[in-house]
Amino acid sequence: LATGTGIQIAVVDDGLDIYHEDLKVVTGKSWDYRINAYGDPSSSSSSHGTSCGGLAAAIGNNNKGVTGVAFNASVVGYNLLSATTSGFGADAVTKDLAQNHIYTNSYGAADSNGLIAPADEVWREAIMTGVTTGRGGKGSVYTWAAGNGAPEDRSDYDGQANFQGVLAIGALNNQGQRSSYSEPGANVLVTAY
């Protein structure tokens, strides 16, 4: 049974509510790129990162909300999207590489334009560092949103979601079908609720 016990997930997004009662947040290890330091990565304008953290690791069987996929995992939040630069993007996927097992990233190339969006070299090098040295040499796990730009976009046009070492994840709707916005592509490994 995979419950996330002993696993630490870095939620790289627009912030994470580190005081949320349904998340087991590692104290003092979240990073706020707005100040480029450890701190409170919470966002005052969006709950997207917190929602992504809940999907990944909301505490199970506590009668407080949902149950995450890895409900016994711990999380840290990296507020990258409030202060994005290519250097910060590379840093976010290797920050605390010895402690983080999984980096979940629910963002990517601009949606609904149908254009190819290559990943920059510094980010690609950072991912390769993670997949070769993370988790004590077993390699970090990187999940990436397949994208929300369908029908105009394809996930394999996004240089981050289509990069080696990254697992592109699509979305299903409540009928078990691909969500209308979820981008198809040869790179999509899993499509799930």
Short mmCIF file of N, CA and C in Angstrom, two decimals:
data_model
loop_
_atom_site.label_atom_id
_atom_site.label_comp_id
_atom_site.label_asym_id
_atom_site.label_seq_id
_atom_site.Cartn_x
_atom_site.Cartn_y
_atom_site.Cartn_z
N LEU A 1 0.85 -1.19 0.00
CA LEU A 1 0.00 0.00 0.00
C LEU A 1 0.89 1.24 0.00
N ALA A 2 0.74 2.09 -1.01
CA ALA A 2 1.52 3.32 -1.12
C ALA A 2 0.74 4.46 -0.51
N THR A 3 1.17 4.90 0.66
CA THR A 3 0.46 5.97 1.37
C THR A 3 1.25 7.26 1.46
N GLY A 4 2.52 7.23 1.06
CA GLY A 4 3.37 8.41 1.18
C GLY A 4 4.14 8.47 2.47
N THR A 5 4.07 7.45 3.30
CA THR A 5 4.81 7.45 4.56
C THR A 5 6.30 7.62 4.29
N GLY A 6 6.91 8.60 4.96
CA GLY A 6 8.34 8.85 4.80
C GLY A 6 8.71 9.64 3.57
N ILE A 7 7.72 10.11 2.81
CA ILE A 7 7.96 10.84 1.57
C ILE A 7 7.73 12.33 1.80
N GLN A 8 8.60 13.16 1.21
CA GLN A 8 8.43 14.61 1.25
C GLN A 8 8.20 15.11 -0.17
N ILE A 9 7.12 15.85 -0.36
CA ILE A 9 6.73 16.37 -1.66
C ILE A 9 6.90 17.89 -1.66
N ALA A 10 7.61 18.39 -2.65
CA ALA A 10 7.73 19.84 -2.85
C ALA A 10 6.65 20.27 -3.83
N VAL A 11 5.79 21.17 -3.40
CA VAL A 11 4.72 21.70 -4.25
C VAL A 11 5.25 23.01 -4.83
N VAL A 12 5.66 22.96 -6.10
CA VAL A 12 6.21 24.13 -6.78
C VAL A 12 5.05 24.78 -7.54
N ASP A 13 4.64 25.96 -7.09
CA ASP A 13 3.43 26.55 -7.65
C ASP A 13 3.40 28.03 -7.29
N ASP A 14 2.16 28.53 -7.04
CA ASP A 14 1.98 29.94 -6.72
C ASP A 14 1.85 30.17 -5.22
N GLY A 15 2.25 29.21 -4.43
CA GLY A 15 2.18 29.35 -2.98
C GLY A 15 1.53 28.12 -2.36
N LEU A 16 1.65 28.01 -1.07
CA LEU A 16 1.07 26.91 -0.31
C LEU A 16 0.72 27.44 1.08
N ASP A 17 -0.51 27.18 1.51
CA ASP A 17 -0.92 27.59 2.85
C ASP A 17 -0.26 26.64 3.84
N ILE A 18 0.84 27.09 4.45
CA ILE A 18 1.61 26.22 5.34
C ILE A 18 0.92 26.01 6.69
N TYR A 19 -0.19 26.70 6.92
CA TYR A 19 -0.94 26.52 8.16
C TYR A 19 -2.23 25.73 7.92
N HIS A 20 -2.41 25.18 6.74
CA HIS A 20 -3.64 24.45 6.41
C HIS A 20 -3.76 23.22 7.30
N GLU A 21 -4.92 23.04 7.89
CA GLU A 21 -5.12 21.95 8.85
C GLU A 21 -5.13 20.57 8.21
N ASP A 22 -5.24 20.49 6.90
CA ASP A 22 -5.31 19.19 6.24
C ASP A 22 -4.01 18.84 5.51
N LEU A 23 -2.92 19.56 5.82
CA LEU A 23 -1.62 19.28 5.22
C LEU A 23 -0.57 19.11 6.32
N LYS A 24 0.31 18.14 6.14
CA LYS A 24 1.44 17.93 7.05
C LYS A 24 2.64 18.65 6.44
N VAL A 25 2.81 19.93 6.81
CA VAL A 25 3.86 20.78 6.25
C VAL A 25 5.11 20.70 7.13
N VAL A 26 6.26 20.52 6.50
CA VAL A 26 7.53 20.49 7.21
C VAL A 26 7.87 21.93 7.64
N THR A 27 7.98 22.15 8.92
CA THR A 27 8.22 23.48 9.48
C THR A 27 9.55 24.06 9.01
N GLY A 28 9.50 25.30 8.55
CA GLY A 28 10.70 26.06 8.22
C GLY A 28 11.40 25.66 6.93
N LYS A 29 10.80 24.80 6.10
CA LYS A 29 11.47 24.33 4.89
C LYS A 29 10.78 24.76 3.60
N SER A 30 9.76 25.60 3.69
CA SER A 30 9.13 26.14 2.49
C SER A 30 9.90 27.37 2.03
N TRP A 31 9.87 27.62 0.72
CA TRP A 31 10.68 28.69 0.13
C TRP A 31 9.78 29.69 -0.57
N ASP A 32 10.08 30.95 -0.36
CA ASP A 32 9.31 32.03 -0.98
C ASP A 32 10.23 32.78 -1.94
N TYR A 33 10.02 32.61 -3.23
CA TYR A 33 10.87 33.26 -4.22
C TYR A 33 10.63 34.77 -4.29
N ARG A 34 9.57 35.27 -3.68
CA ARG A 34 9.36 36.72 -3.64
C ARG A 34 10.45 37.39 -2.80
N ILE A 35 10.94 36.67 -1.79
CA ILE A 35 12.04 37.19 -0.96
C ILE A 35 13.30 36.35 -1.13
N ASN A 36 13.20 35.28 -1.91
CA ASN A 36 14.29 34.35 -2.19
C ASN A 36 14.93 33.83 -0.89
N ALA A 37 14.05 33.30 -0.03
CA ALA A 37 14.50 32.79 1.27
C ALA A 37 13.44 31.83 1.82
N TYR A 38 13.83 31.03 2.81
CA TYR A 38 12.84 30.23 3.53
C TYR A 38 11.85 31.18 4.17
N GLY A 39 10.60 30.81 4.17
CA GLY A 39 9.58 31.66 4.75
C GLY A 39 8.20 31.12 4.46
N ASP A 40 7.24 32.00 4.50
CA ASP A 40 5.84 31.64 4.27
C ASP A 40 5.52 31.84 2.79
N PRO A 41 5.35 30.74 2.04
CA PRO A 41 5.09 30.87 0.61
C PRO A 41 3.63 31.08 0.26
N SER A 42 2.79 31.32 1.27
CA SER A 42 1.35 31.45 1.02
C SER A 42 1.07 32.56 0.03
N SER A 43 0.03 32.36 -0.75
CA SER A 43 -0.40 33.36 -1.72
C SER A 43 -1.64 34.05 -1.21
N SER A 44 -1.70 35.35 -1.35
CA SER A 44 -2.90 36.08 -0.94
C SER A 44 -3.90 36.17 -2.08
N SER A 45 -3.49 35.77 -3.30
CA SER A 45 -4.37 35.95 -4.44
C SER A 45 -4.83 34.64 -5.09
N SER A 46 -4.27 33.51 -4.68
CA SER A 46 -4.64 32.25 -5.31
C SER A 46 -4.47 31.09 -4.34
N SER A 47 -5.31 30.09 -4.49
CA SER A 47 -5.20 28.88 -3.67
C SER A 47 -4.77 27.68 -4.51
N HIS A 48 -4.29 27.93 -5.74
CA HIS A 48 -3.94 26.85 -6.65
C HIS A 48 -2.89 25.91 -6.06
N GLY A 49 -1.80 26.46 -5.52
CA GLY A 49 -0.76 25.63 -4.94
C GLY A 49 -1.26 24.80 -3.77
N THR A 50 -2.10 25.39 -2.94
CA THR A 50 -2.66 24.66 -1.81
C THR A 50 -3.57 23.54 -2.30
N SER A 51 -4.35 23.81 -3.34
CA SER A 51 -5.20 22.76 -3.91
C SER A 51 -4.35 21.61 -4.46
N CYS A 52 -3.25 21.95 -5.13
CA CYS A 52 -2.35 20.92 -5.67
C CYS A 52 -1.70 20.13 -4.54
N GLY A 53 -1.32 20.82 -3.47
CA GLY A 53 -0.76 20.14 -2.30
C GLY A 53 -1.77 19.20 -1.67
N GLY A 54 -3.03 19.61 -1.63
CA GLY A 54 -4.08 18.75 -1.08
C GLY A 54 -4.33 17.53 -1.93
N LEU A 55 -4.34 17.70 -3.24
CA LEU A 55 -4.50 16.55 -4.14
C LEU A 55 -3.39 15.54 -3.89
N ALA A 56 -2.17 16.04 -3.71
CA ALA A 56 -1.03 15.16 -3.50
C ALA A 56 -1.01 14.54 -2.12
N ALA A 57 -1.29 15.33 -1.07
CA ALA A 57 -0.98 14.83 0.27
C ALA A 57 -1.92 15.29 1.38
N ALA A 58 -3.18 15.61 1.08
CA ALA A 58 -4.10 15.94 2.17
C ALA A 58 -4.17 14.74 3.12
N ILE A 59 -4.13 15.04 4.40
CA ILE A 59 -4.10 14.01 5.43
C ILE A 59 -5.35 13.14 5.33
N GLY A 60 -5.16 11.83 5.41
CA GLY A 60 -6.28 10.91 5.27
C GLY A 60 -6.99 10.61 6.57
N ASN A 61 -8.26 10.28 6.47
CA ASN A 61 -9.06 9.78 7.60
C ASN A 61 -9.06 10.70 8.81
N ASN A 62 -9.12 12.01 8.57
CA ASN A 62 -9.14 12.94 9.68
C ASN A 62 -10.43 13.77 9.74
N ASN A 63 -11.38 13.45 8.86
CA ASN A 63 -12.68 14.14 8.82
C ASN A 63 -12.55 15.66 8.64
N LYS A 64 -11.49 16.11 7.93
CA LYS A 64 -11.30 17.54 7.72
C LYS A 64 -11.38 17.95 6.26
N GLY A 65 -11.63 17.03 5.38
CA GLY A 65 -11.69 17.42 3.97
C GLY A 65 -11.44 16.22 3.09
N VAL A 66 -10.60 16.40 2.10
CA VAL A 66 -10.31 15.33 1.14
C VAL A 66 -9.17 14.46 1.65
N THR A 67 -8.92 13.38 0.95
CA THR A 67 -7.77 12.52 1.23
C THR A 67 -6.86 12.58 0.02
N GLY A 68 -5.60 12.95 0.24
CA GLY A 68 -4.65 13.05 -0.85
C GLY A 68 -4.21 11.70 -1.38
N VAL A 69 -3.62 11.69 -2.54
CA VAL A 69 -3.12 10.46 -3.15
C VAL A 69 -2.10 9.80 -2.23
N ALA A 70 -1.18 10.59 -1.69
CA ALA A 70 -0.16 10.09 -0.76
C ALA A 70 -0.43 10.74 0.60
N PHE A 71 -1.49 10.31 1.26
CA PHE A 71 -2.05 11.02 2.41
C PHE A 71 -1.18 11.00 3.67
N ASN A 72 -0.12 10.21 3.69
CA ASN A 72 0.81 10.24 4.83
C ASN A 72 2.09 11.01 4.52
N ALA A 73 2.18 11.60 3.35
CA ALA A 73 3.38 12.35 2.95
C ALA A 73 3.42 13.72 3.62
N SER A 74 4.62 14.24 3.73
CA SER A 74 4.83 15.62 4.18
C SER A 74 5.02 16.50 2.96
N VAL A 75 4.73 17.79 3.11
CA VAL A 75 4.88 18.72 2.00
C VAL A 75 5.67 19.95 2.42
N VAL A 76 6.30 20.55 1.41
CA VAL A 76 6.87 21.90 1.52
C VAL A 76 6.34 22.66 0.32
N GLY A 77 6.23 23.97 0.46
CA GLY A 77 5.74 24.79 -0.64
C GLY A 77 6.83 25.70 -1.16
N TYR A 78 6.91 25.81 -2.47
CA TYR A 78 7.83 26.74 -3.12
C TYR A 78 7.00 27.69 -3.96
N ASN A 79 6.93 28.94 -3.53
CA ASN A 79 6.16 29.93 -4.28
C ASN A 79 7.04 30.48 -5.40
N LEU A 80 7.04 29.77 -6.52
CA LEU A 80 7.83 30.16 -7.68
C LEU A 80 7.05 31.11 -8.59
N LEU A 81 5.77 30.86 -8.77
CA LEU A 81 5.02 31.56 -9.82
C LEU A 81 4.76 33.03 -9.49
N SER A 82 4.99 33.44 -8.26
CA SER A 82 4.85 34.86 -7.91
C SER A 82 6.11 35.65 -8.21
N ALA A 83 7.20 34.95 -8.57
CA ALA A 83 8.48 35.62 -8.85
C ALA A 83 9.31 34.77 -9.80
N THR A 84 8.77 34.44 -10.95
CA THR A 84 9.42 33.50 -11.86
C THR A 84 10.56 34.14 -12.63
N THR A 85 11.71 33.48 -12.58
CA THR A 85 12.84 33.75 -13.48
C THR A 85 13.39 32.39 -13.87
N SER A 86 14.19 32.32 -14.93
CA SER A 86 14.72 31.01 -15.32
C SER A 86 15.63 30.45 -14.24
N GLY A 87 16.38 31.31 -13.57
CA GLY A 87 17.23 30.84 -12.48
C GLY A 87 16.42 30.30 -11.32
N PHE A 88 15.35 30.99 -10.96
CA PHE A 88 14.48 30.51 -9.89
C PHE A 88 13.81 29.20 -10.28
N GLY A 89 13.39 29.08 -11.55
CA GLY A 89 12.75 27.85 -12.01
C GLY A 89 13.67 26.65 -11.88
N ALA A 90 14.94 26.84 -12.22
CA ALA A 90 15.93 25.77 -12.08
C ALA A 90 16.19 25.46 -10.61
N ASP A 91 16.25 26.50 -9.80
CA ASP A 91 16.49 26.32 -8.36
C ASP A 91 15.34 25.54 -7.71
N ALA A 92 14.10 25.85 -8.12
CA ALA A 92 12.93 25.22 -7.50
C ALA A 92 12.88 23.72 -7.70
N VAL A 93 13.44 23.22 -8.80
CA VAL A 93 13.38 21.77 -9.05
C VAL A 93 14.59 21.03 -8.49
N THR A 94 15.47 21.77 -7.81
CA THR A 94 16.60 21.12 -7.14
C THR A 94 16.75 21.56 -5.69
N LYS A 95 15.90 22.46 -5.24
CA LYS A 95 15.98 22.94 -3.85
C LYS A 95 15.79 21.77 -2.89
N ASP A 96 16.67 21.71 -1.90
CA ASP A 96 16.63 20.66 -0.87
C ASP A 96 16.51 19.27 -1.48
N LEU A 97 17.35 19.02 -2.46
CA LEU A 97 17.33 17.78 -3.23
C LEU A 97 17.49 16.54 -2.34
N ALA A 98 18.21 16.67 -1.26
CA ALA A 98 18.43 15.52 -0.38
C ALA A 98 17.19 15.18 0.45
N GLN A 99 16.30 16.14 0.65
CA GLN A 99 15.11 15.89 1.47
C GLN A 99 13.84 15.62 0.65
N ASN A 100 13.72 16.26 -0.51
CA ASN A 100 12.50 16.11 -1.31
C ASN A 100 12.60 14.87 -2.19
N HIS A 101 11.56 14.08 -2.17
CA HIS A 101 11.50 12.89 -3.01
C HIS A 101 10.79 13.19 -4.33
N ILE A 102 9.74 14.01 -4.25
CA ILE A 102 8.89 14.31 -5.40
C ILE A 102 8.73 15.83 -5.49
N TYR A 103 8.76 16.32 -6.72
CA TYR A 103 8.48 17.73 -7.00
C TYR A 103 7.25 17.74 -7.90
N THR A 104 6.14 18.29 -7.39
CA THR A 104 4.94 18.37 -8.21
C THR A 104 4.79 19.78 -8.75
N ASN A 105 4.58 19.89 -10.07
CA ASN A 105 4.55 21.17 -10.77
C ASN A 105 3.29 21.24 -11.62
N SER A 106 2.38 22.09 -11.25
CA SER A 106 1.13 22.20 -11.99
C SER A 106 1.05 23.54 -12.71
N TYR A 107 2.01 23.76 -13.57
CA TYR A 107 2.08 24.97 -14.39
C TYR A 107 2.89 24.62 -15.63
N GLY A 108 3.02 25.53 -16.54
CA GLY A 108 3.81 25.26 -17.74
C GLY A 108 3.68 26.38 -18.76
N ALA A 109 3.84 26.00 -20.00
CA ALA A 109 3.81 26.97 -21.10
C ALA A 109 2.45 27.66 -21.17
N ALA A 110 2.43 28.83 -21.78
CA ALA A 110 1.18 29.57 -21.96
C ALA A 110 0.16 28.70 -22.71
N ASP A 111 -1.10 28.80 -22.30
CA ASP A 111 -2.15 27.96 -22.86
C ASP A 111 -2.85 28.60 -24.06
N SER A 112 -3.40 27.72 -24.87
CA SER A 112 -4.33 28.05 -25.97
C SER A 112 -3.70 28.86 -27.10
N ASN A 113 -2.40 28.66 -27.35
CA ASN A 113 -1.80 29.35 -28.48
C ASN A 113 -1.25 28.39 -29.53
N GLY A 114 -1.18 27.10 -29.24
CA GLY A 114 -0.73 26.10 -30.20
C GLY A 114 0.73 26.17 -30.57
N LEU A 115 1.53 26.88 -29.78
CA LEU A 115 2.93 27.10 -30.12
C LEU A 115 3.87 26.15 -29.36
N ILE A 116 5.00 25.85 -29.97
CA ILE A 116 6.04 25.09 -29.30
C ILE A 116 6.73 26.01 -28.32
N ALA A 117 6.95 25.52 -27.09
CA ALA A 117 7.56 26.34 -26.03
C ALA A 117 8.72 25.56 -25.42
N PRO A 118 9.93 25.73 -25.95
CA PRO A 118 11.08 24.98 -25.43
C PRO A 118 11.43 25.37 -24.00
N ALA A 119 11.95 24.41 -23.24
CA ALA A 119 12.45 24.69 -21.90
C ALA A 119 13.85 25.27 -22.00
N ASP A 120 14.19 26.16 -21.08
CA ASP A 120 15.53 26.75 -21.17
C ASP A 120 16.60 25.79 -20.63
N GLU A 121 17.82 26.05 -21.04
CA GLU A 121 18.92 25.13 -20.76
C GLU A 121 19.21 24.99 -19.27
N VAL A 122 19.16 26.07 -18.51
CA VAL A 122 19.46 25.99 -17.09
C VAL A 122 18.44 25.12 -16.37
N TRP A 123 17.18 25.19 -16.79
CA TRP A 123 16.13 24.34 -16.20
C TRP A 123 16.36 22.87 -16.57
N ARG A 124 16.69 22.60 -17.84
CA ARG A 124 16.94 21.22 -18.28
C ARG A 124 18.11 20.61 -17.50
N GLU A 125 19.16 21.39 -17.29
CA GLU A 125 20.30 20.90 -16.52
C GLU A 125 19.91 20.62 -15.07
N ALA A 126 19.05 21.44 -14.50
CA ALA A 126 18.59 21.22 -13.13
C ALA A 126 17.79 19.93 -13.02
N ILE A 127 16.91 19.68 -13.98
CA ILE A 127 16.14 18.43 -13.96
C ILE A 127 17.09 17.23 -14.05
N MET A 128 18.07 17.30 -14.92
CA MET A 128 19.02 16.19 -15.06
C MET A 128 19.81 15.98 -13.78
N THR A 129 20.14 17.05 -13.08
CA THR A 129 20.80 16.92 -11.77
C THR A 129 19.88 16.17 -10.81
N GLY A 130 18.60 16.55 -10.78
CA GLY A 130 17.65 15.91 -9.89
C GLY A 130 17.43 14.43 -10.19
N VAL A 131 17.31 14.10 -11.46
CA VAL A 131 17.03 12.69 -11.80
C VAL A 131 18.27 11.80 -11.65
N THR A 132 19.44 12.40 -11.57
CA THR A 132 20.64 11.57 -11.39
C THR A 132 21.15 11.56 -9.95
N THR A 133 20.88 12.62 -9.18
CA THR A 133 21.44 12.67 -7.83
C THR A 133 20.40 12.73 -6.72
N GLY A 134 19.15 13.06 -7.03
CA GLY A 134 18.11 13.16 -6.01
C GLY A 134 17.81 11.81 -5.37
N ARG A 135 17.11 11.84 -4.26
CA ARG A 135 16.73 10.63 -3.50
C ARG A 135 17.93 9.70 -3.27
N GLY A 136 19.04 10.28 -2.88
CA GLY A 136 20.22 9.47 -2.59
C GLY A 136 20.74 8.71 -3.79
N GLY A 137 20.63 9.31 -4.98
CA GLY A 137 21.13 8.68 -6.20
C GLY A 137 20.08 7.88 -6.96
N LYS A 138 18.89 7.71 -6.40
CA LYS A 138 17.81 7.01 -7.11
C LYS A 138 17.08 7.92 -8.08
N GLY A 139 17.25 9.22 -7.92
CA GLY A 139 16.61 10.19 -8.79
C GLY A 139 15.33 10.74 -8.22
N SER A 140 15.19 12.05 -8.27
CA SER A 140 13.94 12.70 -7.85
C SER A 140 12.85 12.39 -8.86
N VAL A 141 11.61 12.44 -8.40
CA VAL A 141 10.45 12.24 -9.26
C VAL A 141 9.84 13.61 -9.53
N TYR A 142 9.65 13.92 -10.82
CA TYR A 142 9.07 15.19 -11.23
C TYR A 142 7.76 14.94 -11.95
N THR A 143 6.66 15.41 -11.37
CA THR A 143 5.38 15.37 -12.07
C THR A 143 5.11 16.76 -12.62
N TRP A 144 4.53 16.80 -13.84
CA TRP A 144 4.28 18.07 -14.51
C TRP A 144 2.89 18.05 -15.12
N ALA A 145 2.18 19.13 -14.99
CA ALA A 145 0.86 19.23 -15.62
C ALA A 145 1.00 19.10 -17.13
N ALA A 146 0.18 18.26 -17.73
CA ALA A 146 0.20 18.11 -19.19
C ALA A 146 -0.20 19.41 -19.87
N GLY A 147 -0.96 20.24 -19.19
CA GLY A 147 -1.37 21.54 -19.72
C GLY A 147 -2.87 21.68 -19.79
N ASN A 148 -3.33 22.93 -19.78
CA ASN A 148 -4.75 23.24 -19.77
C ASN A 148 -5.22 23.93 -21.04
N GLY A 149 -4.48 23.80 -22.14
CA GLY A 149 -4.78 24.56 -23.35
C GLY A 149 -5.48 23.82 -24.46
N ALA A 150 -6.01 22.62 -24.19
CA ALA A 150 -6.72 21.90 -25.25
C ALA A 150 -7.99 22.67 -25.59
N PRO A 151 -8.44 22.63 -26.83
CA PRO A 151 -7.95 21.80 -27.92
C PRO A 151 -6.83 22.43 -28.76
N GLU A 152 -6.46 23.68 -28.48
CA GLU A 152 -5.44 24.34 -29.31
C GLU A 152 -4.04 23.79 -29.09
N ASP A 153 -3.72 23.40 -27.86
CA ASP A 153 -2.35 23.02 -27.51
C ASP A 153 -2.18 21.51 -27.40
N ARG A 154 -0.91 21.10 -27.51
CA ARG A 154 -0.50 19.72 -27.27
C ARG A 154 0.56 19.74 -26.17
N SER A 155 0.46 18.81 -25.26
CA SER A 155 1.40 18.74 -24.16
C SER A 155 2.83 18.51 -24.63
N ASP A 156 3.00 17.78 -25.73
CA ASP A 156 4.36 17.51 -26.20
C ASP A 156 4.99 18.73 -26.88
N TYR A 157 4.26 19.86 -26.98
CA TYR A 157 4.84 21.12 -27.44
C TYR A 157 5.46 21.90 -26.29
N ASP A 158 5.15 21.51 -25.04
CA ASP A 158 5.66 22.18 -23.85
C ASP A 158 7.00 21.55 -23.49
N GLY A 159 8.08 22.30 -23.60
CA GLY A 159 9.42 21.76 -23.36
C GLY A 159 9.67 21.30 -21.95
N GLN A 160 8.85 21.73 -20.99
CA GLN A 160 8.99 21.23 -19.62
C GLN A 160 8.21 19.92 -19.46
N ALA A 161 6.96 19.91 -19.85
CA ALA A 161 6.15 18.69 -19.71
C ALA A 161 6.64 17.57 -20.60
N ASN A 162 7.40 17.90 -21.63
CA ASN A 162 7.88 16.90 -22.60
C ASN A 162 9.35 16.55 -22.40
N PHE A 163 9.96 17.01 -21.31
CA PHE A 163 11.39 16.77 -21.10
C PHE A 163 11.62 15.40 -20.46
N GLN A 164 12.73 14.77 -20.81
CA GLN A 164 13.08 13.47 -20.21
C GLN A 164 13.22 13.63 -18.71
N GLY A 165 12.76 12.66 -17.98
CA GLY A 165 12.82 12.71 -16.53
C GLY A 165 11.62 13.36 -15.90
N VAL A 166 10.72 13.92 -16.70
CA VAL A 166 9.51 14.56 -16.19
C VAL A 166 8.31 13.69 -16.58
N LEU A 167 7.40 13.48 -15.65
CA LEU A 167 6.20 12.69 -15.91
C LEU A 167 5.02 13.63 -16.16
N ALA A 168 4.53 13.67 -17.39
CA ALA A 168 3.41 14.54 -17.75
C ALA A 168 2.10 13.88 -17.31
N ILE A 169 1.28 14.64 -16.59
CA ILE A 169 0.04 14.12 -16.02
C ILE A 169 -1.15 14.91 -16.57
N GLY A 170 -2.10 14.20 -17.18
CA GLY A 170 -3.31 14.82 -17.71
C GLY A 170 -4.46 14.70 -16.72
N ALA A 171 -5.58 15.32 -17.06
CA ALA A 171 -6.74 15.37 -16.15
C ALA A 171 -7.94 14.66 -16.75
N LEU A 172 -8.64 13.90 -15.88
CA LEU A 172 -9.92 13.28 -16.24
C LEU A 172 -11.05 14.08 -15.60
N ASN A 173 -12.22 14.05 -16.25
CA ASN A 173 -13.39 14.68 -15.65
C ASN A 173 -14.14 13.67 -14.79
N ASN A 174 -15.27 14.07 -14.24
CA ASN A 174 -16.03 13.18 -13.36
C ASN A 174 -16.72 12.04 -14.10
N GLN A 175 -16.64 12.01 -15.42
CA GLN A 175 -17.19 10.92 -16.22
C GLN A 175 -16.10 9.92 -16.62
N GLY A 176 -14.87 10.15 -16.17
CA GLY A 176 -13.76 9.27 -16.52
C GLY A 176 -13.19 9.53 -17.90
N GLN A 177 -13.53 10.66 -18.49
CA GLN A 177 -13.02 11.05 -19.80
C GLN A 177 -12.00 12.17 -19.65
N ARG A 178 -11.14 12.34 -20.66
CA ARG A 178 -10.18 13.44 -20.63
C ARG A 178 -10.95 14.75 -20.48
N SER A 179 -10.53 15.57 -19.53
CA SER A 179 -11.16 16.88 -19.34
C SER A 179 -10.96 17.71 -20.59
N SER A 180 -11.94 18.54 -20.91
CA SER A 180 -11.91 19.30 -22.16
C SER A 180 -10.66 20.17 -22.30
N TYR A 181 -10.12 20.66 -21.21
CA TYR A 181 -8.95 21.53 -21.23
C TYR A 181 -7.63 20.76 -21.24
N SER A 182 -7.65 19.48 -20.85
CA SER A 182 -6.41 18.71 -20.67
C SER A 182 -5.76 18.39 -22.01
N GLU A 183 -4.51 18.78 -22.14
CA GLU A 183 -3.82 18.65 -23.41
C GLU A 183 -3.39 17.21 -23.69
N PRO A 184 -3.67 16.72 -24.90
CA PRO A 184 -3.15 15.41 -25.29
C PRO A 184 -1.69 15.54 -25.72
N GLY A 185 -1.02 14.42 -25.86
CA GLY A 185 0.36 14.44 -26.36
C GLY A 185 1.02 13.09 -26.16
N ALA A 186 2.02 12.82 -26.97
CA ALA A 186 2.76 11.56 -26.88
C ALA A 186 3.51 11.46 -25.56
N ASN A 187 3.73 12.56 -24.87
CA ASN A 187 4.47 12.57 -23.62
C ASN A 187 3.62 12.26 -22.39
N VAL A 188 2.29 12.25 -22.52
CA VAL A 188 1.42 12.10 -21.35
C VAL A 188 1.52 10.65 -20.84
N LEU A 189 2.01 10.52 -19.61
CA LEU A 189 2.19 9.19 -19.02
C LEU A 189 0.93 8.71 -18.32
N VAL A 190 0.27 9.62 -17.60
CA VAL A 190 -0.89 9.25 -16.80
C VAL A 190 -1.95 10.33 -17.00
N THR A 191 -3.20 9.90 -17.07
CA THR A 191 -4.33 10.82 -17.01
C THR A 191 -5.20 10.32 -15.87
N ALA A 192 -5.48 11.20 -14.91
CA ALA A 192 -6.19 10.77 -13.69
C ALA A 192 -7.13 11.87 -13.24
N TYR A 193 -7.97 11.52 -12.29
CA TYR A 193 -8.93 12.48 -11.74
C TYR A 193 -8.20 13.60 -11.04
#
